[in-house]
Structure formats: structure tokens, C-alpha cells
mmCIF file of C-alpha atoms in Angstrom:
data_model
loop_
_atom_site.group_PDB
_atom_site.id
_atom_site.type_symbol
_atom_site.label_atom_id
_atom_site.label_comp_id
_atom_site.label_asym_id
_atom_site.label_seq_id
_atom_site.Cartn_x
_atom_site.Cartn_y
_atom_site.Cartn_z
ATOM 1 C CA UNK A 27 -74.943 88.723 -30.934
ATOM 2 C CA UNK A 28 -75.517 90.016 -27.533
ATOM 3 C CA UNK A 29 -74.383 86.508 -25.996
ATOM 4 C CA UNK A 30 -71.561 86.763 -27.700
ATOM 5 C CA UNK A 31 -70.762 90.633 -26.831
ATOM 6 C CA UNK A 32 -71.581 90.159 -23.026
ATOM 7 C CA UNK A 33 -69.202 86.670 -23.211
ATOM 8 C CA UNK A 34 -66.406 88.665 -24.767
ATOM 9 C CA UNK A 35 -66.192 91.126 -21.860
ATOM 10 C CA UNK A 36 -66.764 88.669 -19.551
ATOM 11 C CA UNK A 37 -63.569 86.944 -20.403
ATOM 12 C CA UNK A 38 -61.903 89.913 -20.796
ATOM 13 C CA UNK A 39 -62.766 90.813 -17.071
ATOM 14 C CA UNK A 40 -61.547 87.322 -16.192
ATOM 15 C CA UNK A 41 -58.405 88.137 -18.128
ATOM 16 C CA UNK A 42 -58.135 91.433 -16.260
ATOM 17 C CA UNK A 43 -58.421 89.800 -12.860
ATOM 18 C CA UNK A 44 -55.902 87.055 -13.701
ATOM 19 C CA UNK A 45 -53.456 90.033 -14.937
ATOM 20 C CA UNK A 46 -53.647 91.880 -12.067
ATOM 21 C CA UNK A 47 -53.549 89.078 -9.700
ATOM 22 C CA UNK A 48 -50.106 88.019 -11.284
ATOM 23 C CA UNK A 49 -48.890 91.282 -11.473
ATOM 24 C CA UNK A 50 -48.527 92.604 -7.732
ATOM 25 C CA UNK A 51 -46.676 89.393 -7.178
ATOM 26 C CA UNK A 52 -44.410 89.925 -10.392
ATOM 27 C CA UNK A 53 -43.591 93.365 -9.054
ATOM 28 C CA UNK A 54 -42.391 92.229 -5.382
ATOM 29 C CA UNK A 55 -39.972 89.670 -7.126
ATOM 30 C CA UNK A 56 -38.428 92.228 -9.067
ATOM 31 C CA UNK A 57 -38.184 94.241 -6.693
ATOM 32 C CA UNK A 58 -37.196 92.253 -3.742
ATOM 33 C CA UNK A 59 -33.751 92.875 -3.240
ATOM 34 C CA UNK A 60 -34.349 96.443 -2.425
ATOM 35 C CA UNK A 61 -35.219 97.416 0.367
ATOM 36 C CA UNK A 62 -38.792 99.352 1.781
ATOM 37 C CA UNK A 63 -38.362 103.595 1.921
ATOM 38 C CA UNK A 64 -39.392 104.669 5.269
ATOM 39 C CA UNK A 65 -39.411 107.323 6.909
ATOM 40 C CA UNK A 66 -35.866 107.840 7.639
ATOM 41 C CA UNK A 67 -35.211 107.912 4.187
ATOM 42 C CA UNK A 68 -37.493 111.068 3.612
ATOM 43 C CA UNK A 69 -36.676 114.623 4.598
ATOM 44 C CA UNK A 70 -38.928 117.703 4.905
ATOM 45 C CA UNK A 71 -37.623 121.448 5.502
ATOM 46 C CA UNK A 72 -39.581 124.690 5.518
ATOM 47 C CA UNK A 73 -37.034 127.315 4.896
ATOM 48 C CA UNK A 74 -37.629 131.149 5.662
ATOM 49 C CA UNK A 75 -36.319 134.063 2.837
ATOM 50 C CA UNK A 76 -33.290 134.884 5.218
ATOM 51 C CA UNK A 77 -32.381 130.870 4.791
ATOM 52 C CA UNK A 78 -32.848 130.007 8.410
ATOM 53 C CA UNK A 79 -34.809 126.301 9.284
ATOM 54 C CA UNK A 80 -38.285 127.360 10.349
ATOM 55 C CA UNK A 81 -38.973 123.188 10.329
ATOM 56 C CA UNK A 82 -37.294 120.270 9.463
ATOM 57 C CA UNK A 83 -37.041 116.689 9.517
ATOM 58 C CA UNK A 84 -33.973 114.963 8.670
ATOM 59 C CA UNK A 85 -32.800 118.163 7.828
ATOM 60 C CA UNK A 86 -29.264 119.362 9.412
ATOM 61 C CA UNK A 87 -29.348 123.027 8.298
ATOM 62 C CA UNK A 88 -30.331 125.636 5.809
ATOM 63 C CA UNK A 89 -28.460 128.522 4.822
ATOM 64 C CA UNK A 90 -28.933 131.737 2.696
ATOM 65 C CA UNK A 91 -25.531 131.487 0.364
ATOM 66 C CA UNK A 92 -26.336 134.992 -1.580
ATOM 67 C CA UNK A 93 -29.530 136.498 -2.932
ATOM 68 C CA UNK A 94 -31.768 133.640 -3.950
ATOM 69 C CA UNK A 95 -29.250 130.905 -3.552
ATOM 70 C CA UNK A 96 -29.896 128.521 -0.755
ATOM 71 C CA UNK A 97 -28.373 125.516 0.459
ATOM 72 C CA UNK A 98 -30.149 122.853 2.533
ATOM 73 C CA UNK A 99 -28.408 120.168 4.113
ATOM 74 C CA UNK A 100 -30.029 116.942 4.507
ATOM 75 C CA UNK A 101 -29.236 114.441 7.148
ATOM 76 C CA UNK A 102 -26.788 111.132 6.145
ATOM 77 C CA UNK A 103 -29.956 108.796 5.979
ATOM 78 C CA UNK A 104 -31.226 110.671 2.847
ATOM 79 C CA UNK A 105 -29.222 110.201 0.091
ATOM 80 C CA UNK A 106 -29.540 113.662 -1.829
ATOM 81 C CA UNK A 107 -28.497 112.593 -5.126
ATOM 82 C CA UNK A 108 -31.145 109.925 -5.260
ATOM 83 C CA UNK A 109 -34.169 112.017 -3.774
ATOM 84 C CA UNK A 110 -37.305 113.103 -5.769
ATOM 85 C CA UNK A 111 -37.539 116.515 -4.324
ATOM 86 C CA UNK A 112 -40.623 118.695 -4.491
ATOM 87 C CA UNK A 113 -40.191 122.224 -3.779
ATOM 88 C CA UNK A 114 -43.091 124.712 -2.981
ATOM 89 C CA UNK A 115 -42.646 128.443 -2.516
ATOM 90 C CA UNK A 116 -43.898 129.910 0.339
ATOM 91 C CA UNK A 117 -44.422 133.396 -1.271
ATOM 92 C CA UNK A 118 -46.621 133.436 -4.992
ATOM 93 C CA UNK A 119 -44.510 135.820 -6.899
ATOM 94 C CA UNK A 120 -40.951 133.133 -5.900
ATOM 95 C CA UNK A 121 -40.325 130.562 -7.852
ATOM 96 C CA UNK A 122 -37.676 127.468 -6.425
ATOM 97 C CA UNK A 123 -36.120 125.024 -8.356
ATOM 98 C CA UNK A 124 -33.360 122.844 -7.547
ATOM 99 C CA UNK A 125 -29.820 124.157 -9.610
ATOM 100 C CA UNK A 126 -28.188 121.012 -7.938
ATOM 101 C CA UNK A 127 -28.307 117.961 -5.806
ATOM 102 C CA UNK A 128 -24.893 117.391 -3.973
ATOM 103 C CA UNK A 129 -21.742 119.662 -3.016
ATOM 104 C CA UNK A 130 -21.996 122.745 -5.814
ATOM 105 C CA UNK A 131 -19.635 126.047 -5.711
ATOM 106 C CA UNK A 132 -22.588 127.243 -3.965
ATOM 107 C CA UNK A 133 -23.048 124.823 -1.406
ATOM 108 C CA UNK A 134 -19.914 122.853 -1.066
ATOM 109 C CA UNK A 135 -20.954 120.473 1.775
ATOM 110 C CA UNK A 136 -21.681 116.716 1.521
ATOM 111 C CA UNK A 137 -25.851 115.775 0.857
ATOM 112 C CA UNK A 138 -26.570 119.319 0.160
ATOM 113 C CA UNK A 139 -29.700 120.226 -2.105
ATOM 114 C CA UNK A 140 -28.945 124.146 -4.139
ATOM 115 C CA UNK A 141 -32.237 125.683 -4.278
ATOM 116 C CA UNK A 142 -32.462 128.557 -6.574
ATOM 117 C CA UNK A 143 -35.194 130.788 -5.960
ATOM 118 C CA UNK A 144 -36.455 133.518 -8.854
ATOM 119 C CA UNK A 145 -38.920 136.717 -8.649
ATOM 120 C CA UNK A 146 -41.582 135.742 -11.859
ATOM 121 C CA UNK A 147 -42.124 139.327 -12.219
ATOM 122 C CA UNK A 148 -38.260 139.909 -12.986
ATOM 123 C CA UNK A 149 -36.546 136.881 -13.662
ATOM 124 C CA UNK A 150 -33.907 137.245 -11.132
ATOM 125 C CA UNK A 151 -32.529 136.088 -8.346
ATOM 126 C CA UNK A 152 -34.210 136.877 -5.228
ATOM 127 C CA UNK A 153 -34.770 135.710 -1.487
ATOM 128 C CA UNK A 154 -37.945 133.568 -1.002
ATOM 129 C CA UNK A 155 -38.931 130.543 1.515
ATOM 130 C CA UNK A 156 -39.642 127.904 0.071
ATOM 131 C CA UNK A 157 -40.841 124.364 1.680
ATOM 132 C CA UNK A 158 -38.674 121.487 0.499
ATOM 133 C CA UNK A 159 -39.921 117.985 0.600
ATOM 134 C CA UNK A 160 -37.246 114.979 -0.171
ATOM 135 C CA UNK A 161 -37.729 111.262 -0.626
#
């Protein structure tokens, strides 16, 4: 019985290897025509309450549009639309969140990121920094 246990998971462990040997090369097939992010691709901004650029890479500009609305331009290698964006607030009691991802009424300029920033305590609108990270 125990033979037969430990020769189970043994060839389940071979099985595993096999798998995962096949699979990395699987995924570079299917994925072959497109091609590698790098770092031009990826765009970082830290963005003060009044909406000015503290920092930023592949950033053109950041603006305060009214209270808690903020628009952050990114530069023409990052394709806004297509980014996973992460947002972080740089103050505990603001809360960001993206309200859209290209020209808006907000921010009407080309590869522009809306950033909508709330107070928790109130719900509203209100002016926070917030750091922005786009890939």
C-alpha cells in the first residue's frame, strides 16, 4: 500500500515537471507576436493636492481641473486606455480612483488619465495627492 501511495505521487511529480516544462514554452508561442513591456511603456507620477507634478516619469503634466478632479497626462509611449493603473493616496482620509482613461469633459486632452479623488469621512469631492503608477 505504501509502494503504491509513494509511486502515485511520484508520477504525479513527474507529471508536474513535464507540465510545467511544456508550459513556459506554450506561453511564449502564444504570445510571441507581441511584443516585451519595458520601461517606456510604464509611467509613474506623484501628484500634489493643488495638481502640480511633484515626480514623474513618462508623465507630461498634471493639473487640478476643480475640487478633487485631476487630470494627468501621460506621455505618447503609454497608451492610457490600455494601462493597468494603480493609484495610492498620499493623504489617509483621500481616496483616488480613476473616473476615466482618455479625453473626458474633465480632461479633454489626448492620453489623459481623470483621477477622482474623495474625503472618506464625507463622501465628496475633495483635493488630495495621490501617486499614480501606469503600465
Amino acid at each position: 500500500m505504501l509502494r503504491r501511495t509513494v509511486s502515485g505521487a511520484f508520477a504525479l511529480t513527474v507529471a508536474g515537471l513535464i507540465t510545467a516544462a511544456v508550459s513556459p514554452a506554450h506561453a511564449e508561442q502564444s504570445g510571441a507576436h507581441q511584443r516585451p513591456a519595458t520601461f517606456y511603456d510604464s509611467a509613474a507620477a506623484i501628484v500634489n493636492a493643488d495638481g502640480s507634478l511633484n515626480k514623474g516619469t513618462n508623465v507630461v503634466r498634471s493639473w487640478l481641473a476643480a475640487t478633487g478632479r485631476y487630470c494627468v497626462q501621460l506621455s505618447h509611449s503609454v497608451e492610457a486606455p490600455d494601462a493597468l493603473i494603480q493609484l495610492t493616496p498620499r493623504d489617509p482620509r483621500r481616496l483616488p480612483h480613476i473616473a476615466y482613461r482618455n479625453p473626458s469633459a474633465t480632461c479633454d486632452h489626448h492620453n489623459t488619465i481623470t483621477v477622482n479623488v474623495y474625503d472618506t469621512n464625507t463622501g465628496r469631492l475633495a483635493d488630495g495627492g495621490f501617486d499614480l503608477l501606469a503600465l
